[in-house]
Coordinates of C-alpha atoms in Angstrom, one line a residue:
M1 CA 64.6 64.2 147.2
L2 CA 61.9 67.4 146.9
S3 CA 64.4 69.8 148.4
G4 CA 66.7 68.5 146.0
N5 CA 64.7 69.2 143.1
L6 CA 63.5 72.6 144.7
E7 CA 67.6 73.6 145.3
Y8 CA 68.4 72.3 141.6
L9 CA 65.5 74.9 140.6
I10 CA 66.5 78.1 142.4
S11 CA 70.2 77.6 141.1
S12 CA 68.9 77.7 137.7
L13 CA 67.5 80.8 138.1
P14 CA 69.0 83.8 136.5
Q15 CA 70.3 86.2 139.3
L16 CA 68.2 89.3 140.0
Q17 CA 69.8 92.7 140.3
F18 CA 67.7 95.3 140.7
S19 CA 68.9 97.0 137.4
T20 CA 67.0 98.8 134.1
S21 CA 70.3 98.0 132.2
V22 CA 68.8 96.3 128.8
E23 CA 71.8 93.5 129.1
D24 CA 70.2 91.8 132.7
K25 CA 66.5 92.1 131.3
Q26 CA 67.8 90.4 128.7
R27 CA 69.4 87.4 130.1
V28 CA 66.4 87.1 132.7
H29 CA 64.2 86.7 129.1
S30 CA 66.9 84.4 128.3
V31 CA 66.6 81.8 131.0
F32 CA 63.1 81.8 131.4
Q33 CA 62.1 81.4 127.3
T34 CA 64.4 78.5 127.7
Y35 CA 62.3 76.8 130.5
S36 CA 59.5 77.6 128.6
M37 CA 60.3 76.1 125.7
N38 CA 58.7 78.6 123.6
D39 CA 60.3 80.8 120.8
G40 CA 57.5 83.7 121.4
D41 CA 56.4 86.5 124.2
I42 CA 56.4 84.9 127.5
N43 CA 55.1 85.9 130.5
L44 CA 58.2 85.5 133.1
I45 CA 55.7 85.2 136.1
T46 CA 53.5 82.1 134.6
V47 CA 56.3 80.1 133.7
L48 CA 58.1 80.4 136.9
D49 CA 55.2 79.9 138.5
D50 CA 54.9 76.5 136.3
E51 CA 58.2 75.6 137.6
A52 CA 57.7 76.2 140.4
S53 CA 54.5 73.8 141.1
K54 CA 57.1 70.5 139.7
Y55 CA 58.7 70.9 142.6
L56 CA 56.1 71.8 145.3
S57 CA 53.7 70.6 147.5
A58 CA 50.0 71.2 146.0
K59 CA 49.5 73.9 148.6
K60 CA 52.7 75.6 148.6
A61 CA 52.0 75.8 144.6
E62 CA 48.6 77.4 144.8
I63 CA 49.8 79.9 147.6
F64 CA 53.1 80.4 145.4
K65 CA 51.0 81.1 142.2
Q66 CA 48.8 83.7 144.3
I67 CA 51.3 86.3 145.2
S68 CA 51.3 89.2 143.3
L69 CA 52.1 92.8 143.8
N70 CA 48.6 93.6 144.2
T71 CA 47.8 90.5 146.8
A72 CA 51.4 90.1 148.8
N73 CA 50.4 92.6 151.2
H74 CA 47.3 90.5 152.2
Q75 CA 46.4 89.6 156.2
R76 CA 46.2 85.6 154.6
F77 CA 50.2 86.3 153.5
Q78 CA 50.8 88.6 157.1
E79 CA 49.6 85.3 158.5
H80 CA 51.4 82.8 156.9
G81 CA 53.7 80.5 158.7
D82 CA 56.6 81.3 156.1
A83 CA 58.9 84.0 157.7
V84 CA 60.0 85.8 154.2
L85 CA 56.1 85.8 153.2
S86 CA 54.3 87.0 156.2
G87 CA 57.6 89.3 157.0
F88 CA 57.3 91.1 153.2
S89 CA 53.8 91.1 153.5
S90 CA 53.6 93.2 157.0
F91 CA 56.7 95.3 155.0
L92 CA 53.9 96.0 152.3
S93 CA 50.9 96.9 154.2
N94 CA 53.0 99.2 156.9
L95 CA 54.4 100.7 153.6
K96 CA 51.1 101.3 151.7
E97 CA 49.5 103.0 154.4
K98 CA 52.8 105.6 154.9
I99 CA 52.0 106.1 151.3
K100 CA 48.6 106.4 151.8
L101 CA 49.2 108.8 154.8
L102 CA 51.5 111.0 152.1
R103 CA 48.8 110.9 149.9
L104 CA 46.4 112.5 151.9
S105 CA 49.1 115.1 153.1
R106 CA 50.0 116.3 149.7
N107 CA 46.3 116.5 148.8
Q108 CA 45.3 118.5 151.8
D109 CA 48.5 120.4 152.4
T110 CA 48.5 118.8 155.6
T111 CA 52.1 118.6 157.7
Y112 CA 52.5 116.2 159.9
V113 CA 55.3 116.2 163.0
S114 CA 57.0 113.3 160.9
S115 CA 56.7 113.9 157.1
P116 CA 55.1 111.1 155.3
L117 CA 58.4 111.5 153.2
E118 CA 60.8 111.1 155.9
A119 CA 59.2 107.8 157.2
L120 CA 58.9 106.2 153.9
Q121 CA 63.0 107.0 153.6
L122 CA 62.1 109.1 150.6
K123 CA 63.8 112.0 149.0
P124 CA 61.6 114.4 147.4
G125 CA 60.8 113.9 143.6
N126 CA 58.9 113.2 140.6
P127 CA 56.3 110.4 140.6
L128 CA 58.3 108.0 138.6
E129 CA 61.5 109.0 141.4
E130 CA 59.3 108.3 144.2
E131 CA 58.0 105.1 142.6
L132 CA 61.9 103.5 141.7
Q133 CA 62.1 104.6 145.5
L134 CA 59.2 102.9 147.0
L135 CA 60.3 99.6 144.8
E136 CA 63.9 100.1 145.8
L137 CA 62.7 99.9 149.6
Q138 CA 60.9 96.7 148.8
W139 CA 63.8 94.7 147.2
H140 CA 66.4 95.5 150.2
E141 CA 63.2 94.5 152.6
L142 CA 63.2 91.0 150.3
E143 CA 66.9 91.3 150.8
E144 CA 67.1 91.5 154.5
L145 CA 64.0 88.7 154.9
S146 CA 65.8 86.2 152.8
I147 CA 69.1 86.5 154.6
G148 CA 70.1 82.8 155.1
H149 CA 67.5 80.9 152.7
F150 CA 69.4 80.0 149.6
S151 CA 66.9 77.0 148.2
D152 CA 63.5 76.7 150.6
F153 CA 60.6 77.8 149.9
S154 CA 61.6 81.2 151.2
A155 CA 64.2 81.6 148.5
L156 CA 61.9 80.6 146.3
I157 CA 59.2 83.0 147.4
A158 CA 61.6 85.7 147.4
Y159 CA 62.8 85.3 144.1
K160 CA 59.3 85.5 143.0
I161 CA 58.5 88.8 144.3
K162 CA 62.1 90.6 143.2
L163 CA 61.1 89.1 139.7
L164 CA 57.8 90.8 140.1
L165 CA 59.9 94.1 140.9
L166 CA 61.6 94.0 138.3
Q167 CA 59.4 93.5 136.1
R168 CA 57.5 96.5 137.2
L169 CA 60.4 97.9 137.4
W170 CA 61.0 97.2 133.7
S171 CA 57.8 98.6 132.8
F172 CA 58.3 102.1 133.3
D173 CA 59.0 104.2 130.0
E174 CA 59.7 108.0 130.9
T175 CA 58.4 109.2 127.6
E176 CA 54.7 107.4 128.1
G177 CA 54.6 108.3 131.6
F178 CA 54.8 112.1 130.7
I179 CA 52.7 112.1 127.9
Q180 CA 50.1 110.3 130.4
Y181 CA 51.1 113.6 132.9
S182 CA 50.8 115.9 130.5
K183 CA 46.9 114.5 130.0
F184 CA 46.2 114.3 133.4
I185 CA 47.3 117.8 133.6
K186 CA 45.4 119.0 131.4
I187 CA 42.2 116.9 132.5
T188 CA 42.7 118.6 135.7
E189 CA 43.2 122.3 133.9
D190 CA 40.2 121.8 132.3
N191 CA 38.0 121.0 135.3
G192 CA 39.5 123.6 137.1

């Protein structure tokens, strides 16, 4: 019975696409708005956590709620028994190490035998373009890891992480980003 309920939940969630289109964003928000039975602003992740908790054991619900983009690379998730969670956690940890090397190489004008950009499979670009590429890399990794998982806990984990990635993607505002970047450059020039 538990599996059937989880299967129902997963099949009733909106399909997620790596997209910034207003229509896709509104479609996802609309479904989660219905789940929340709230007409105001909602936190998509909170709604998903609450709905999932109804169909998960207390232990799985607690683990599920702890997953965020800031914690997904933690050791406890890398060692978790779920293949999607541990696989993504290891991937993210490795990705963060490569990003660290990239930033160090940029700050120190160090050239590596193999460029950190090449290791990350990124095309050089402005910070926003590179961040978008990093999000897409993570999305594709989740797609690979979740093959064969349609209505189980692994599928739900993949869904939550994709939703987290989409929220990050949807939060980017090019105009605001340029303003913040300009302020940073001005501060750097004033102090340098």
